[in-house]
mmCIF file of C-alpha atoms in Angstrom:
data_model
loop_
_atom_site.group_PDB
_atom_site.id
_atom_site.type_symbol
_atom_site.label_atom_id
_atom_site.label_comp_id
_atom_site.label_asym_id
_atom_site.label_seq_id
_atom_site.Cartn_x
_atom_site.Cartn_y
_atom_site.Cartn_z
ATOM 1 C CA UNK A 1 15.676 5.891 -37.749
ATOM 2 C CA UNK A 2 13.127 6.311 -40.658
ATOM 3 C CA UNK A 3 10.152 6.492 -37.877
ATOM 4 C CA UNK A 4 7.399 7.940 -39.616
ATOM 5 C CA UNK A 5 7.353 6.040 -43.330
ATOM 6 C CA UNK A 6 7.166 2.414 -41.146
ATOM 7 C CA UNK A 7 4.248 4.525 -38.901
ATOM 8 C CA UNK A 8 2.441 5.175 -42.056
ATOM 9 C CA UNK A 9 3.039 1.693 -43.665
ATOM 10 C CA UNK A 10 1.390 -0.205 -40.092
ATOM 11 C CA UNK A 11 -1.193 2.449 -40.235
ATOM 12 C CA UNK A 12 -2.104 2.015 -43.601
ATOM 13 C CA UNK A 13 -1.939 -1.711 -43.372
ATOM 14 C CA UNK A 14 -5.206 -1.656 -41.259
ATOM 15 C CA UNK A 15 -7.643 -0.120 -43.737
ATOM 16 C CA UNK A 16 -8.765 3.618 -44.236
ATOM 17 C CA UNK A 17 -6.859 5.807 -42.294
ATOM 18 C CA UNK A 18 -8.935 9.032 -40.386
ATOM 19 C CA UNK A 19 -7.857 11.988 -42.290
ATOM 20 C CA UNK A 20 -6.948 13.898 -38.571
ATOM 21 C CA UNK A 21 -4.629 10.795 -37.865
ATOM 22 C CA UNK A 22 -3.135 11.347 -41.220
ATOM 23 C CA UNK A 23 -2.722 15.370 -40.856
ATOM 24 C CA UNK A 24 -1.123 14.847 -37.001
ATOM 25 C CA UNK A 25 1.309 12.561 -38.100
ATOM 26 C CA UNK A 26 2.252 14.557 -41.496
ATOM 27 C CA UNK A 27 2.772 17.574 -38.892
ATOM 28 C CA UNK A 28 4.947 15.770 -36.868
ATOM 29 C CA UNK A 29 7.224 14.061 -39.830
ATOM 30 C CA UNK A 30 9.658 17.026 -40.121
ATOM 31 C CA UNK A 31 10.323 16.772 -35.939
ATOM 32 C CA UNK A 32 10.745 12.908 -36.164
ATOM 33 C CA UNK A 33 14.324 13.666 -33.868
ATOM 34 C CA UNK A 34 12.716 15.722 -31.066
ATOM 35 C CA UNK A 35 9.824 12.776 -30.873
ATOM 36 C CA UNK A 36 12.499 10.205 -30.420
ATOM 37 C CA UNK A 37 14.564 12.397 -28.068
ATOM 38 C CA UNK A 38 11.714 13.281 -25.948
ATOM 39 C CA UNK A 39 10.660 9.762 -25.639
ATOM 40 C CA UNK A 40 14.142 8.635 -24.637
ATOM 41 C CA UNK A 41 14.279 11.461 -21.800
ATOM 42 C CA UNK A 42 10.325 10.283 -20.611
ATOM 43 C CA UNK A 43 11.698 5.975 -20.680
ATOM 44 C CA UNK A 44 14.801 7.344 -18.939
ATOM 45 C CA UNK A 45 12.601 9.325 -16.434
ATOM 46 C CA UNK A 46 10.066 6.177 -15.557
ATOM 47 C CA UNK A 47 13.049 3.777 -15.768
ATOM 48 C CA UNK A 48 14.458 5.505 -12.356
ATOM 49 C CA UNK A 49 10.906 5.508 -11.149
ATOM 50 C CA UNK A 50 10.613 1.445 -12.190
ATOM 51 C CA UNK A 51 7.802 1.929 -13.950
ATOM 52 C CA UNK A 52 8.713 -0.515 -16.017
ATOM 53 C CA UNK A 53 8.591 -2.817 -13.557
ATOM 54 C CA UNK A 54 6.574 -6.564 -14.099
ATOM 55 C CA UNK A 55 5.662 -5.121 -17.629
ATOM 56 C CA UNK A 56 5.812 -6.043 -21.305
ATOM 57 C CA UNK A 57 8.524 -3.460 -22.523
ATOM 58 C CA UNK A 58 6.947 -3.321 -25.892
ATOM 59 C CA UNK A 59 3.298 -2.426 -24.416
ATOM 60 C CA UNK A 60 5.584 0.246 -22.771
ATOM 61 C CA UNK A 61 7.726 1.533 -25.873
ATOM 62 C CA UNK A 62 4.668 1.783 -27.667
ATOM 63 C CA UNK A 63 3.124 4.412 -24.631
ATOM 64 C CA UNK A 64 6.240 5.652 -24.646
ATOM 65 C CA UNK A 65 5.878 6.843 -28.547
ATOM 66 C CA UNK A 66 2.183 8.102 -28.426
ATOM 67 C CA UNK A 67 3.102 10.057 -24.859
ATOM 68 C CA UNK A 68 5.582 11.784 -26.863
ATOM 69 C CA UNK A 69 3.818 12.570 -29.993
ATOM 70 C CA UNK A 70 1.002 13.887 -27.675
ATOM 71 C CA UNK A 71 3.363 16.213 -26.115
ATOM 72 C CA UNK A 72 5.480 17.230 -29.135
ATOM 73 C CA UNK A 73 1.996 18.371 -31.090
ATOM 74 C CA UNK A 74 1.166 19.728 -28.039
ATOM 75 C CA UNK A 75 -2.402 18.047 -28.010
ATOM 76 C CA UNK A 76 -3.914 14.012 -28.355
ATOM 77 C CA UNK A 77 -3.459 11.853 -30.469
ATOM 78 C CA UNK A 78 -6.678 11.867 -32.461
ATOM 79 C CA UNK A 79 -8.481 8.668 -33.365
ATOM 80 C CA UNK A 80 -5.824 6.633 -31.089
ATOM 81 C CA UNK A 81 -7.482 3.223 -31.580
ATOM 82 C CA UNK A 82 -6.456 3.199 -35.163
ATOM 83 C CA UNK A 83 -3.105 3.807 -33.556
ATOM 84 C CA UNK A 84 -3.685 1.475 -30.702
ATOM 85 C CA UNK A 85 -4.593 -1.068 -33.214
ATOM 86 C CA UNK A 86 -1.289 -0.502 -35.188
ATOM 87 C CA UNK A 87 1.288 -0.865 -32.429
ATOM 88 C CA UNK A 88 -0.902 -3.996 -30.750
ATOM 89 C CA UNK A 89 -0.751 -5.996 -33.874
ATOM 90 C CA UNK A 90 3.101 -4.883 -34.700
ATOM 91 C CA UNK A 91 4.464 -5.374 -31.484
ATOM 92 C CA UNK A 92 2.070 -7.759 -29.485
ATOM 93 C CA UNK A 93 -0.495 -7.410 -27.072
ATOM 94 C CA UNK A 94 -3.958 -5.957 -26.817
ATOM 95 C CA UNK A 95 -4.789 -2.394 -27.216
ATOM 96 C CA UNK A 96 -5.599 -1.707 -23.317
ATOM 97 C CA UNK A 97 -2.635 -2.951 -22.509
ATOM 98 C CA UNK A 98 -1.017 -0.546 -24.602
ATOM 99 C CA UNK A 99 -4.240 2.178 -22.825
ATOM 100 C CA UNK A 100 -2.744 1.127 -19.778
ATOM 101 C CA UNK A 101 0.105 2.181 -20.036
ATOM 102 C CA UNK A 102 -0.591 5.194 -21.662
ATOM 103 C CA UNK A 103 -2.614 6.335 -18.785
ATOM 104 C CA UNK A 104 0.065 5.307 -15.675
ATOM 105 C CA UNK A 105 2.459 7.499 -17.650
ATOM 106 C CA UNK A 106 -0.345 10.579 -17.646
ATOM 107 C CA UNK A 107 -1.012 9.855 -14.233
ATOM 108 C CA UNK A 108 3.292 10.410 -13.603
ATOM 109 C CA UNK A 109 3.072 13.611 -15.294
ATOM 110 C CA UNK A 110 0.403 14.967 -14.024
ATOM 111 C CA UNK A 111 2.286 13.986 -10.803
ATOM 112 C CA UNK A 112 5.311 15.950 -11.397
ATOM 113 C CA UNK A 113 3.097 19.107 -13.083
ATOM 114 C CA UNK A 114 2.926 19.583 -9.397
ATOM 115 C CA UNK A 115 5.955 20.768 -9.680
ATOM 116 C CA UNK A 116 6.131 23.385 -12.174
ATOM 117 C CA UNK A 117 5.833 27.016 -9.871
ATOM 118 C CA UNK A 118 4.158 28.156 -13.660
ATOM 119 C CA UNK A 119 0.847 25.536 -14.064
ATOM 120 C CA UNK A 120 -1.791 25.601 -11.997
ATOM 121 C CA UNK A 121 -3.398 22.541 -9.521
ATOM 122 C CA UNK A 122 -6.755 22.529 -11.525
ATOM 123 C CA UNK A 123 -7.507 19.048 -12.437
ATOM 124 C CA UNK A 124 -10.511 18.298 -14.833
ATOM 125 C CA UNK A 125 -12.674 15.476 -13.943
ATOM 126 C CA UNK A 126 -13.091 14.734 -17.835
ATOM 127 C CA UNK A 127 -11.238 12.503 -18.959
ATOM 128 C CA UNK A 128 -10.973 13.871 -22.096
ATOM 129 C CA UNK A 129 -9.917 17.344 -20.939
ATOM 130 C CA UNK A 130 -7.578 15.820 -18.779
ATOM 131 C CA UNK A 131 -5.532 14.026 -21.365
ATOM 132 C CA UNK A 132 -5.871 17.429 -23.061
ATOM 133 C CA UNK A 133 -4.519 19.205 -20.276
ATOM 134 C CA UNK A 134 -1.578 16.617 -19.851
ATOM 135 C CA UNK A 135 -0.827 16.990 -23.250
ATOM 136 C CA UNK A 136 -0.398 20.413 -22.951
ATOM 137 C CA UNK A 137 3.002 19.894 -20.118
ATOM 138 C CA UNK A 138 4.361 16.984 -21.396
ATOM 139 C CA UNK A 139 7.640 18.686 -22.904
ATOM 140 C CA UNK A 140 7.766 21.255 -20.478
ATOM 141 C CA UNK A 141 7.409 18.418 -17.269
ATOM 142 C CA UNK A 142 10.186 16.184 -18.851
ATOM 143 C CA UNK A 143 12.215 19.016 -19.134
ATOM 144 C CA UNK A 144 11.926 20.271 -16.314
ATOM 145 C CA UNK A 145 12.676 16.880 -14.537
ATOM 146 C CA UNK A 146 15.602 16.226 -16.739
ATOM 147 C CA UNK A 147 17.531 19.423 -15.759
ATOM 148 C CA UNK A 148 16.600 19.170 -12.259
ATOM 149 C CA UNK A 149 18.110 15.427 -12.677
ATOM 150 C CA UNK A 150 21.293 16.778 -14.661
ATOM 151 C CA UNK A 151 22.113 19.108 -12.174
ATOM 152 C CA UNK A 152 21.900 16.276 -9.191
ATOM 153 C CA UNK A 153 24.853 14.547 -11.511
ATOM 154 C CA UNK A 154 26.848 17.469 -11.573
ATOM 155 C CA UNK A 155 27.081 17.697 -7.501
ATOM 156 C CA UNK A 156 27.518 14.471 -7.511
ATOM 157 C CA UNK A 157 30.627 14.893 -9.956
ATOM 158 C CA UNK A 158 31.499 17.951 -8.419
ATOM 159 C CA UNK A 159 31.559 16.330 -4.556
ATOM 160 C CA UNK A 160 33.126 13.359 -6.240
ATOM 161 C CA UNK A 161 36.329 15.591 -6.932
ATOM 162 C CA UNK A 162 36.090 18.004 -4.075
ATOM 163 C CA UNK A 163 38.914 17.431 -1.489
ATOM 164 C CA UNK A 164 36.397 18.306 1.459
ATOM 165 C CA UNK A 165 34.857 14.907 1.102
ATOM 166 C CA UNK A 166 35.681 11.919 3.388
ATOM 167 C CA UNK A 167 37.617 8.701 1.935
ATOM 168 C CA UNK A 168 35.326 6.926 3.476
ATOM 169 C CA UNK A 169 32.600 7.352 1.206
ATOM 170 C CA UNK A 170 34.621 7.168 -2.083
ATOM 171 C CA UNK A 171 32.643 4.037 -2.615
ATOM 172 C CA UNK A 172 29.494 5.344 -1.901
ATOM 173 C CA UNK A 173 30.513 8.342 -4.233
ATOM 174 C CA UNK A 174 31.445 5.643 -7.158
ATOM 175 C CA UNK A 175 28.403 3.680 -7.460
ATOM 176 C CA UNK A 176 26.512 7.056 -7.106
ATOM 177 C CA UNK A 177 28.611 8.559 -10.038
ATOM 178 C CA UNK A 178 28.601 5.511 -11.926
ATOM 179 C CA UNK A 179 24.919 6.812 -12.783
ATOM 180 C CA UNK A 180 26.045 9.715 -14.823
ATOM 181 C CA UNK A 181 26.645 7.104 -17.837
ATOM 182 C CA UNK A 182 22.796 6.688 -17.823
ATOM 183 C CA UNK A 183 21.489 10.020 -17.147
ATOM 184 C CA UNK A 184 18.068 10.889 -18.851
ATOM 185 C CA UNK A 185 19.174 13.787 -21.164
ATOM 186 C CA UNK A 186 18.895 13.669 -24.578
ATOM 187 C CA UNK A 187 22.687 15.920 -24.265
ATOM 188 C CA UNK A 188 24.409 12.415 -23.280
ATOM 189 C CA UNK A 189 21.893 9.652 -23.911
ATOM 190 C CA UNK A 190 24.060 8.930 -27.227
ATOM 191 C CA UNK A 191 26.753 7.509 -25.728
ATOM 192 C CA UNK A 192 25.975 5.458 -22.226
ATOM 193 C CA UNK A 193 22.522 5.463 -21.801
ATOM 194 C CA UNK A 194 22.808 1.582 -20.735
ATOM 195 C CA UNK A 195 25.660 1.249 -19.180
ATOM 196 C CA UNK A 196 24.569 0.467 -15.054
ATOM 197 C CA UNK A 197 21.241 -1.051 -13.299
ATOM 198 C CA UNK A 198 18.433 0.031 -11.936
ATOM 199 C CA UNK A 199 19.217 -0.500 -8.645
ATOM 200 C CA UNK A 200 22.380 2.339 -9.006
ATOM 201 C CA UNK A 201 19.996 4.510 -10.506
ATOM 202 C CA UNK A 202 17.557 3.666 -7.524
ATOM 203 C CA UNK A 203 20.135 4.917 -4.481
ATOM 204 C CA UNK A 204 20.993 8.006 -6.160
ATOM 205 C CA UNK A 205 16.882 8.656 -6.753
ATOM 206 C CA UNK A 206 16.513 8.972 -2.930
ATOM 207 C CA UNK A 207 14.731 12.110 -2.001
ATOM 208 C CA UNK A 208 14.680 13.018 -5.369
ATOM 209 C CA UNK A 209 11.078 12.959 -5.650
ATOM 210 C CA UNK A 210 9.113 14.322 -2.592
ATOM 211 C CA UNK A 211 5.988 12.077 -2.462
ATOM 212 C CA UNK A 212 8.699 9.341 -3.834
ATOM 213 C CA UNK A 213 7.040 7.560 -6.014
ATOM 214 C CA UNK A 214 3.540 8.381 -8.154
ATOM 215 C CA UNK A 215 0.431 7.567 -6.523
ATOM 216 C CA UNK A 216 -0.378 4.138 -6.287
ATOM 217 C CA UNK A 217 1.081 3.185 -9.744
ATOM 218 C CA UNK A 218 4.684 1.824 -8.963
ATOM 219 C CA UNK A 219 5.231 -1.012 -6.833
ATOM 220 C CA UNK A 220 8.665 -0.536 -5.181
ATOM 221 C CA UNK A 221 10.024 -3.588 -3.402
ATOM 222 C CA UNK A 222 11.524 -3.270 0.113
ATOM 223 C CA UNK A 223 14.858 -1.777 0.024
ATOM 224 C CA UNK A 224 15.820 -3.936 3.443
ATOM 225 C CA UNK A 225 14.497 -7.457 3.976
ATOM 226 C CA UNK A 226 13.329 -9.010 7.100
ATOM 227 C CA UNK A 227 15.819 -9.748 10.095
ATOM 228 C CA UNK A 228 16.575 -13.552 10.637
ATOM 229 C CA UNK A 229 14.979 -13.035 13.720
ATOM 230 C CA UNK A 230 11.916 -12.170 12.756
ATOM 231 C CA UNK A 231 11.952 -15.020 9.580
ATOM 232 C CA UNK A 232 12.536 -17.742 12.820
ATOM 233 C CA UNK A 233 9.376 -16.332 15.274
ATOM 234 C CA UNK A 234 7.079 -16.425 12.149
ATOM 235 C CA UNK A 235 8.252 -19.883 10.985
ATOM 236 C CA UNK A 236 8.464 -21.108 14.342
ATOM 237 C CA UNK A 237 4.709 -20.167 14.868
ATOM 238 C CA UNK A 238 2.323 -23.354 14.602
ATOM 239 C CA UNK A 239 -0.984 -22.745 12.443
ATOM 240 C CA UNK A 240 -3.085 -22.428 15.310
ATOM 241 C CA UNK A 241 -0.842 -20.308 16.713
ATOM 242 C CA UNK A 242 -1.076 -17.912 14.333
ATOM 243 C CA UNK A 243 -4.789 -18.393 14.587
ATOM 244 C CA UNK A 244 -5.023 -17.507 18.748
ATOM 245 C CA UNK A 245 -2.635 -14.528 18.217
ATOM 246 C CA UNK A 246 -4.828 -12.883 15.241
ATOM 247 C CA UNK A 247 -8.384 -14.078 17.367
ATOM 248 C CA UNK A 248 -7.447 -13.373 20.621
ATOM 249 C CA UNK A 249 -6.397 -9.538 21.074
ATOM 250 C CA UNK A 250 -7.029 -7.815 24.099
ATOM 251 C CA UNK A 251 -8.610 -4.673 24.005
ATOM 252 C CA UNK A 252 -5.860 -2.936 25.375
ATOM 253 C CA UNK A 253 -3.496 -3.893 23.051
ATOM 254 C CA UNK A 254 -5.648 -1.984 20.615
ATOM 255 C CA UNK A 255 -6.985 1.302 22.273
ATOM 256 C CA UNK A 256 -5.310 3.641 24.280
ATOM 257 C CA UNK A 257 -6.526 4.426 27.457
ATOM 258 C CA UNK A 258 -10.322 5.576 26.920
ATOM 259 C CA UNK A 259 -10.170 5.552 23.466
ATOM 260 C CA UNK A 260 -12.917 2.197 22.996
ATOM 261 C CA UNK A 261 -15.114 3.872 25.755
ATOM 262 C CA UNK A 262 -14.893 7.032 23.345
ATOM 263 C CA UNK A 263 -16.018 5.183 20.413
ATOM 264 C CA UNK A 264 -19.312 4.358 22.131
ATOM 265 C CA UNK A 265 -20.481 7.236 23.972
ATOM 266 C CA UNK A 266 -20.156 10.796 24.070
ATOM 267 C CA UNK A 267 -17.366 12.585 26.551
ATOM 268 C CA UNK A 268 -20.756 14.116 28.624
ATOM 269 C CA UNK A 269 -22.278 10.090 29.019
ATOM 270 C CA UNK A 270 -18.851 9.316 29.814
ATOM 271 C CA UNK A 271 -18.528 12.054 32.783
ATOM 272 C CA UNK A 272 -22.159 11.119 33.672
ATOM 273 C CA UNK A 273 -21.577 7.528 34.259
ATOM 274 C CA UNK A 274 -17.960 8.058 35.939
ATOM 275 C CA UNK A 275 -19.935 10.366 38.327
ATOM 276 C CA UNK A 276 -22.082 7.703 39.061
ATOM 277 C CA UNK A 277 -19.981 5.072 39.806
ATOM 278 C CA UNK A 278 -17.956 7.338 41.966
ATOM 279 C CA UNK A 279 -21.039 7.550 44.211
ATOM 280 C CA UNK A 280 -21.754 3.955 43.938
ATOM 281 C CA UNK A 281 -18.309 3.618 45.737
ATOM 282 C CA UNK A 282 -17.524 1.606 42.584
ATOM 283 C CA UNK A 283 -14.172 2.795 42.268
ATOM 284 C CA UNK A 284 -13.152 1.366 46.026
ATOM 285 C CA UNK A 285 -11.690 -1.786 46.703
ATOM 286 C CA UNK A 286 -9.799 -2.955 49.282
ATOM 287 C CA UNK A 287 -7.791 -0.182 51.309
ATOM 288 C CA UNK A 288 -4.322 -0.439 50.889
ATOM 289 C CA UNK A 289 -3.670 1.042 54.534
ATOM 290 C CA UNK A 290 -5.799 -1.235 56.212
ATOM 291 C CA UNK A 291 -3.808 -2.444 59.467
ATOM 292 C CA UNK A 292 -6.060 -5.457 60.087
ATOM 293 C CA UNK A 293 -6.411 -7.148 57.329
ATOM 294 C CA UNK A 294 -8.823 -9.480 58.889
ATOM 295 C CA UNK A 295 -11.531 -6.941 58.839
ATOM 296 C CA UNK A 296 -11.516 -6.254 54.947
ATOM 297 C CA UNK A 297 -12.174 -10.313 54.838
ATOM 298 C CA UNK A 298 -15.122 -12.129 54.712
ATOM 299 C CA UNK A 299 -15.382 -14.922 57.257
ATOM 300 C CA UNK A 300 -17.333 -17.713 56.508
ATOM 301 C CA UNK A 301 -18.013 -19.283 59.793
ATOM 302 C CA UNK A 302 -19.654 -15.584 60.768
ATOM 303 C CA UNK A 303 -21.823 -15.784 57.377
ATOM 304 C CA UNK A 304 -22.738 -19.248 58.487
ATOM 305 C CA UNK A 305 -23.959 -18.169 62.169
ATOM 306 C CA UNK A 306 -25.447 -15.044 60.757
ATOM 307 C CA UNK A 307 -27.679 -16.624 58.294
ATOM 308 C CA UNK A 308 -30.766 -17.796 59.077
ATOM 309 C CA UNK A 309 -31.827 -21.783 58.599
ATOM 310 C CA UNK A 310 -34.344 -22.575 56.374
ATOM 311 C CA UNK A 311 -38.169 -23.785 58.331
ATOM 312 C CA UNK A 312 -37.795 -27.808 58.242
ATOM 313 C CA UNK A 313 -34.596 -27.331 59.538
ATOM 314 C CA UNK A 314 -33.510 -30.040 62.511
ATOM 315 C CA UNK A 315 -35.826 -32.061 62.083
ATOM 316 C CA UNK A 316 -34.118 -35.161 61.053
ATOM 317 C CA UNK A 317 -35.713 -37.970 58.670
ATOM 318 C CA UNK A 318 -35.973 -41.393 59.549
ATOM 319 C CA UNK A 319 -35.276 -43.713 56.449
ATOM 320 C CA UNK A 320 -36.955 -46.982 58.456
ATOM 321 C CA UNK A 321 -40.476 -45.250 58.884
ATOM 322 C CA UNK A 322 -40.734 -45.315 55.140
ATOM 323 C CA UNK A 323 -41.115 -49.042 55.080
ATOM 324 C CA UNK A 324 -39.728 -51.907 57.500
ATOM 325 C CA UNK A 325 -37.530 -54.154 55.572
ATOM 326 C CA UNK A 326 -38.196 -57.285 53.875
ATOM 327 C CA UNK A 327 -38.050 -60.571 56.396
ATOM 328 C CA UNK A 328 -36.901 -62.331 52.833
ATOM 329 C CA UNK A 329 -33.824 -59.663 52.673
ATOM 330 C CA UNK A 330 -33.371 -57.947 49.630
ATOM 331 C CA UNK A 331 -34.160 -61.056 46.803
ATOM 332 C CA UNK A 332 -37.573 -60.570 47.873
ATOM 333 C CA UNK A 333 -40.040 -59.540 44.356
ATOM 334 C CA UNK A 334 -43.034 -59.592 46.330
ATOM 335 C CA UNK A 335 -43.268 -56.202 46.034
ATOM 336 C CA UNK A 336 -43.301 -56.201 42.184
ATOM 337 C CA UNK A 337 -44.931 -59.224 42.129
ATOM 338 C CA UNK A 338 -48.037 -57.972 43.879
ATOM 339 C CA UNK A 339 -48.249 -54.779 41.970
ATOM 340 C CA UNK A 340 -48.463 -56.864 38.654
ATOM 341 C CA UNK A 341 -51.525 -58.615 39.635
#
């Protein structure tokens, strides 16, 4: 693949080039091959990871090539919007998608420099140092993951033939060895670098990287779906259901035993206060070895005799000393009548 001449001709199609873009790409024309290897071991490397995953694969091709000429020059790109601005209007898109996903792939590698027993954990906060920095241990970090990923095919190939292992997981064994045909190695990407899916590639990735995937820039999906019995109690919940159950949490179903009194005063208030109520008799209640339970009762005909009546107390009112009763009955109005007048 004639890389570099179609390179120059998008570049040049944009207007005046930057001389430094110009001398970094003429530097890299005689190791055209090692740029294309390296960025088929880095896609092969971020394709187990799903990187690629709910992207534009030519936003990510086009990372993919300016990772790689970054870390075959050993150093940035210089002037990368004229390069930005090249790939965008080639291949679609905008140039910060492109930035993007430049900078998720930086963010992997700097991941895995973790790695490497010979780099150290210093991380600039500039971001220009940093890219420098990356830069620096991007051939030597896709190396160093490719071998380390080569020699997981190899016991898988060798376990595959060993007569120790069980029958029972030949078939485990075959979709696990299937994955050698897309390995990430620029030794036997020629060949069957295609040839199975992602989700092969994904079963045979387990515990291969420690923190499993980078940061917070892959979004994995679940490898096991909900139970049908869980799909049934949340379908079979109303709305207001749902509602109650979210409102209406009891404390204890939060905190643990003294933890919400912790979170609102100190363990000496707390002492202080349990001390207190201890004297208060707070604490007591009704004694379980009580023989009589009649005594630990309140009665209320004793609180009735006990309490004292209030002053006008017996003395009973007589409704017919208010006023005798009409000698009309009770369709007399004389008494309205005479207070209108």
């Amino acid at each position: 693949m004639e890389l570099y001449p179609v390179l120059h001709h998008r570049v040049a199609c944009l207007g005046p080039v930057p001389p430094e873009l110009v001398k970094f790409i003429n530097e890299l024309a005689p190791r055209s091959q090692a740029v294309l290897n390296l960025t088929l071991q880095l896609s092969n490397l971020i394709l187990r990871l799903s990187l690629t995953q709910g992207r534009q694969p030519p936003l990510v091709a086009c990372a993919l090539l300016i990772v790689s000429l970054s870390g075959e020059a050993g150093k940035p790109v210089p002037k990368p919007a004229v390069l930005l601005s090249a790939l965008s209007e080639r291949f679609g898109g905008t140039r910060r998608g492109i930035l993007d996903r430049v900078r998720e792939i930086e963010r992997v590698i700097e991941d895995w420099k973790q790695e490497l027993p010979w780099t150290g954990s210093n991380v600039p906060l500039n971001q220009r140092k940093r890219t420098t920095m990356v830069s620096q241990y991007i051939k030597d970090v896709v190396h160093f993951k490719d071998d380390l990923w080569a020699k997981q095919i190899e016991a898988v190939d060798h376990a595959r033939y060993s007569p120790s292992v069980d029958a029972t997981s030949d078939d485990e064994l075959d979709d696990s060895a299937s994955c050698t045909e897309s390995s990430a190695g620029s030794k036997r990407s020629d060949a069957n670098a295609s040839s199975t899916g992602s989700s092969k590639r994904r079963r045979l990735d387990s515990g291969y990287y420690d923190s499993g995937r980078p940061r917070a820039y892959v979004v994995e999906p679940l490898k096991q779906g909900a139970t049908e019995r869980i799909k049934t109690l949340a379908l079979s919940l109303s709305q207001g259901d749902r509602l109650h159950a979210s409102r209406h949490i009891r404390d204890e179903d939060l905190f643990g035993e003294g933890e919400l009194e912790g979170l609102m005063r100190t363990p000496p208030e707390v002492e202080a206060l349990r001390s207190r109520w201890e004297e208060e008799k707070r604490f007591e209640g009704v004694p379980e070895w009580t023989e009589d339970s009649e005594e630990a009762l309140l009665s209320m005909y004793t609180f009735l005799e006990n309490s004292t009546p209030p002053p006008d107390c017996g003395q009973e009112e007589v409704i017919g000393q208010w006023r005798d009763a009409s000698p009309s009955g009770f369709g007399d109005d004389s008494y309205f009548d005479e207070g209108l007048d």
